[in-house]
PDB file of C-alpha atoms in Angstrom:
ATOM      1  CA  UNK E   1      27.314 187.807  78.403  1.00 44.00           C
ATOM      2  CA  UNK E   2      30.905 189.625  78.541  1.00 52.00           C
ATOM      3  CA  UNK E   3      31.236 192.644  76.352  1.00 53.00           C
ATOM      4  CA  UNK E   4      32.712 190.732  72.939  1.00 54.00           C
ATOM      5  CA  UNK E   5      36.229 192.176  71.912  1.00 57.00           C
ATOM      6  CA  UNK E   6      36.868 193.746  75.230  1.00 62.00           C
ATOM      7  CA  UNK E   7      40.538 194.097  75.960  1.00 75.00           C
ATOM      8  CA  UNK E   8      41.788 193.073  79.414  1.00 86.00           C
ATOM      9  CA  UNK E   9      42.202 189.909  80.864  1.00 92.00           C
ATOM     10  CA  UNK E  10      44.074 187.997  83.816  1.00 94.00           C
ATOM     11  CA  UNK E  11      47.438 185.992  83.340  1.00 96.00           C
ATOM     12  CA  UNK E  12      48.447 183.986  86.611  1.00 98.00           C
ATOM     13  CA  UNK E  13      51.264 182.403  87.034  1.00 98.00           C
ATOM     14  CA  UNK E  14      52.082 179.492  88.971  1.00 98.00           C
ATOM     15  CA  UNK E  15      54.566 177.097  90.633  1.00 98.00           C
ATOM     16  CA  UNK E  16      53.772 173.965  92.349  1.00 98.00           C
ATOM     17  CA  UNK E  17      56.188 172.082  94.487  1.00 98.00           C
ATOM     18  CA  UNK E  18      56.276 168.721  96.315  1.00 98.00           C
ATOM     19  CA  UNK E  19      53.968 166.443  93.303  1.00 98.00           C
ATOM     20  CA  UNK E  20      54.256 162.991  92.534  1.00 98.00           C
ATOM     21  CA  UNK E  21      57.060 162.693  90.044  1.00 97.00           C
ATOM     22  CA  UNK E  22      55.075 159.795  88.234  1.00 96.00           C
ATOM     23  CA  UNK E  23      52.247 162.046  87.700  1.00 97.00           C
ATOM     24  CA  UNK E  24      54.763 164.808  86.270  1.00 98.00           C
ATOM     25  CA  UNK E  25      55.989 162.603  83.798  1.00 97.00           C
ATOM     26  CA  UNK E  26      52.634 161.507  82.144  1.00 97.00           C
ATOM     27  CA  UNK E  27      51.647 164.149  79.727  1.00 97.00           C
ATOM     28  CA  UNK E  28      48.384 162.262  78.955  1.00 97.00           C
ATOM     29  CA  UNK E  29      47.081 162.262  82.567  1.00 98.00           C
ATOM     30  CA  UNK E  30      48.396 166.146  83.351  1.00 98.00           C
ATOM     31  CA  UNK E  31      46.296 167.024  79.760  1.00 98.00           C
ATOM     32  CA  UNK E  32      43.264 165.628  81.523  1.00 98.00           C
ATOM     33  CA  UNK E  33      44.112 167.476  84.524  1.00 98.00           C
ATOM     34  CA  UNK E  34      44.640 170.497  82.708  1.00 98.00           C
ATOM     35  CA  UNK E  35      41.613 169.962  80.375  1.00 98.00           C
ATOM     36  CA  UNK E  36      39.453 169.955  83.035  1.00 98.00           C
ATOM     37  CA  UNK E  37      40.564 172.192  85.884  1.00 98.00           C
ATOM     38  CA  UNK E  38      40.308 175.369  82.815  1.00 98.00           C
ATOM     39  CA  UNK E  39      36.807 173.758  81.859  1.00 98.00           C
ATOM     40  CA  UNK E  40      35.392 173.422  85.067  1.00 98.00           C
ATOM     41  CA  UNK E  41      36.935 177.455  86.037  1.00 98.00           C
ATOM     42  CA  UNK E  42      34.490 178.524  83.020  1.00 97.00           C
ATOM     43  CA  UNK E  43      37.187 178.210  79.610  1.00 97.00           C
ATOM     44  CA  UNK E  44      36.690 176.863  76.329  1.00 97.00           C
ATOM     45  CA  UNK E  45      38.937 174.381  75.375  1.00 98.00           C
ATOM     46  CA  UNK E  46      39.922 173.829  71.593  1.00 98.00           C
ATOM     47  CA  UNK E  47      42.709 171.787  71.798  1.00 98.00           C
ATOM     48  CA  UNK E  48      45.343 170.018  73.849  1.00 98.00           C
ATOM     49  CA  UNK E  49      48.641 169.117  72.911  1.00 98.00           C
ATOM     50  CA  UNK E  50      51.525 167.563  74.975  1.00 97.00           C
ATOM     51  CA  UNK E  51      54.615 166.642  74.874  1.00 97.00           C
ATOM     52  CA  UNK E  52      56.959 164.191  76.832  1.00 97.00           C
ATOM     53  CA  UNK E  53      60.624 165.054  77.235  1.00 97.00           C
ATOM     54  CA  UNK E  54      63.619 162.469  77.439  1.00 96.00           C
ATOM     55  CA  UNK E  55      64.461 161.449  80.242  1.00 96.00           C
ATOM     56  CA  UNK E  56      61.862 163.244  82.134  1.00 96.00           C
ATOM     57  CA  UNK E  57      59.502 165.930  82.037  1.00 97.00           C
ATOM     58  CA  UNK E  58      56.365 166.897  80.395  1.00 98.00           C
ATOM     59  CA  UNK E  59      54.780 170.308  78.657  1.00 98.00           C
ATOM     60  CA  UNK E  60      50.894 170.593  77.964  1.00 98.00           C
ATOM     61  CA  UNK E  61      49.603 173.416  75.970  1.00 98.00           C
ATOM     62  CA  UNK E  62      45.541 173.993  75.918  1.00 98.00           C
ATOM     63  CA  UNK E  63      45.067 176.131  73.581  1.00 98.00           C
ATOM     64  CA  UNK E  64      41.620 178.462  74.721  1.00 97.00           C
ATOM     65  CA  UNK E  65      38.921 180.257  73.337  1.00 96.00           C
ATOM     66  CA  UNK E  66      39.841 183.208  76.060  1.00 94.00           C
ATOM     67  CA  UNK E  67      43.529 182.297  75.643  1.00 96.00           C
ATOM     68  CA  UNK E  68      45.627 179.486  76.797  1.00 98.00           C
ATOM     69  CA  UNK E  69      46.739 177.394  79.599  1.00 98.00           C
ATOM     70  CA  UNK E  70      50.357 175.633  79.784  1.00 98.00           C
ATOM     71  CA  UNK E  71      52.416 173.285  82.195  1.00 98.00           C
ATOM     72  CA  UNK E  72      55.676 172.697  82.241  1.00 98.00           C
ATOM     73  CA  UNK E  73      57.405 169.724  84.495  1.00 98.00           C
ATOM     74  CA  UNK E  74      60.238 168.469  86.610  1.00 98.00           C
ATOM     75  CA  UNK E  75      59.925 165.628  87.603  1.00 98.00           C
ATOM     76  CA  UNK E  76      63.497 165.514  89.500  1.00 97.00           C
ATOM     77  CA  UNK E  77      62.303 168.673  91.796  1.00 98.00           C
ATOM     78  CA  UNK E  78      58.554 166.907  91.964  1.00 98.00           C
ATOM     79  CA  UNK E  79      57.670 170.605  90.678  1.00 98.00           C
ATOM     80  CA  UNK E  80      56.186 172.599  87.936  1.00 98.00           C
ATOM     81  CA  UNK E  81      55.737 176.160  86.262  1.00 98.00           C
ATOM     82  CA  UNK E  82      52.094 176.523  84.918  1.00 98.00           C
ATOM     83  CA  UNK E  83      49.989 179.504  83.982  1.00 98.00           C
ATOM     84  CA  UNK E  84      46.384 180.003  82.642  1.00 98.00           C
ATOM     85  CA  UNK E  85      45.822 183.602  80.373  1.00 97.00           C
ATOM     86  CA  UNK E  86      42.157 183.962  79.628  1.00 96.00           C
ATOM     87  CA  UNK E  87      40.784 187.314  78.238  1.00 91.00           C
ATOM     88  CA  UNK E  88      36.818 188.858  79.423  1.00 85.00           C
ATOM     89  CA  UNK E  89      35.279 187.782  82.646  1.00 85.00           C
ATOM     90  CA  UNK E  90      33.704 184.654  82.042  1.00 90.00           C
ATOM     91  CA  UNK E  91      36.443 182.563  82.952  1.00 96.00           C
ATOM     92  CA  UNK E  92      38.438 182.329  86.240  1.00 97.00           C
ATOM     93  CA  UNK E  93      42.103 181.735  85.926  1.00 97.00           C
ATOM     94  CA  UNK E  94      43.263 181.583  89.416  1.00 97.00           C
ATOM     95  CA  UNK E  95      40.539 179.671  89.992  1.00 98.00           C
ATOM     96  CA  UNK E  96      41.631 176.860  86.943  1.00 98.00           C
ATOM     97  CA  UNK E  97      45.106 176.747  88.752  1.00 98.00           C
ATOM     98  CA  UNK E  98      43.901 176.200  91.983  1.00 98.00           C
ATOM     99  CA  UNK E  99      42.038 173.289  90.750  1.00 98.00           C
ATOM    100  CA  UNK E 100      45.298 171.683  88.943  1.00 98.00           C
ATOM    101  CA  UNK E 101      46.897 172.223  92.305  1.00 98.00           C
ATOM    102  CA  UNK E 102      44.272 170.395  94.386  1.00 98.00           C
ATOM    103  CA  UNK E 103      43.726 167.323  91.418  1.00 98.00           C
ATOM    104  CA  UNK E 104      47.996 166.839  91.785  1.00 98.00           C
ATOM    105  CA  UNK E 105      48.208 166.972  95.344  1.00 98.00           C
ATOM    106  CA  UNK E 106      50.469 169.718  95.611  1.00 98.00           C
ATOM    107  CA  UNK E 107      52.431 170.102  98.823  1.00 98.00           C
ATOM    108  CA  UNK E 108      52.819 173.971  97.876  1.00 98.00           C
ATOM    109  CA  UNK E 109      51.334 176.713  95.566  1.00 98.00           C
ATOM    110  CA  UNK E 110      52.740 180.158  94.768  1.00 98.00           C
ATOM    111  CA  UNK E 111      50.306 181.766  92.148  1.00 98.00           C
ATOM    112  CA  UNK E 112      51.003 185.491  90.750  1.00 97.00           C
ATOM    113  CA  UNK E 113      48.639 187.231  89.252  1.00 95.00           C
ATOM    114  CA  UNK E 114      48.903 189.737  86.325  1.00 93.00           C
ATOM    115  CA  UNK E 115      46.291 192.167  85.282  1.00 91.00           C
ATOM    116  CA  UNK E 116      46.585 192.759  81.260  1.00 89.00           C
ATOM    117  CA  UNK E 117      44.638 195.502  79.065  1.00 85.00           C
ATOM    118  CA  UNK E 118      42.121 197.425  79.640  1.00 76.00           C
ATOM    119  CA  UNK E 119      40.737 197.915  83.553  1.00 64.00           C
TER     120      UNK E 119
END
């Protein structure tokens, strides 16, 4: 069990290139995608929300027990920003976004991560 109320955590920070524009422009499907790459890399989701954007593009928030987790979308570039924050141990950011990359099909990943807090 991680230390309750400990302060560091892991932010990572990622861009995805060459993904189905389709797929970037349904904010239902990329929640389930999202929802389940941070579940299965060990986070607790509360909530998702999303939001499509006219004429194109999509953001998806999951909001996290250790944080949060948000995508952002371009369709036109068949790209998109994400990043995954979770605070303690238990849960694996960089591993959440390397998930999302695999379940779009990404032609390319760039991830960046950032240590925060306490080490």
């Amino acid at each position: 069990m991680p230390d309750v109320g400990r302060f560091t955590g892991r932010h990572v920070l990622a861009e995805l290139h060459g993904v189905d524009p389709g797929l970037l422009d349904d904010p239902v499907r990329l929640g389930e995608l999202l929802r389940a790459a941070v579940t299965e890399a060990g986070a607790t989701v509360l909530d998702v929300v999303a939001q499509r954007f006219a004429p194109q593009g999509a953001t998806v928030i999951a909001l996290l027990a250790e944080s949060h987790a948000s995508v952002h979308t371009y369709p036109e570039h068949g790209s998109l920003f994400a990043d995954v924050f979770t605070c303690g141990e238990r849960a694996d950011p960089e591993h959440a976004l390397r998930l999302l990359a695999t379940s779009l099909h990404a032609a390319s990943v760039h991830l960046s991560v950032l240590h925060r807090g306490e080490r």
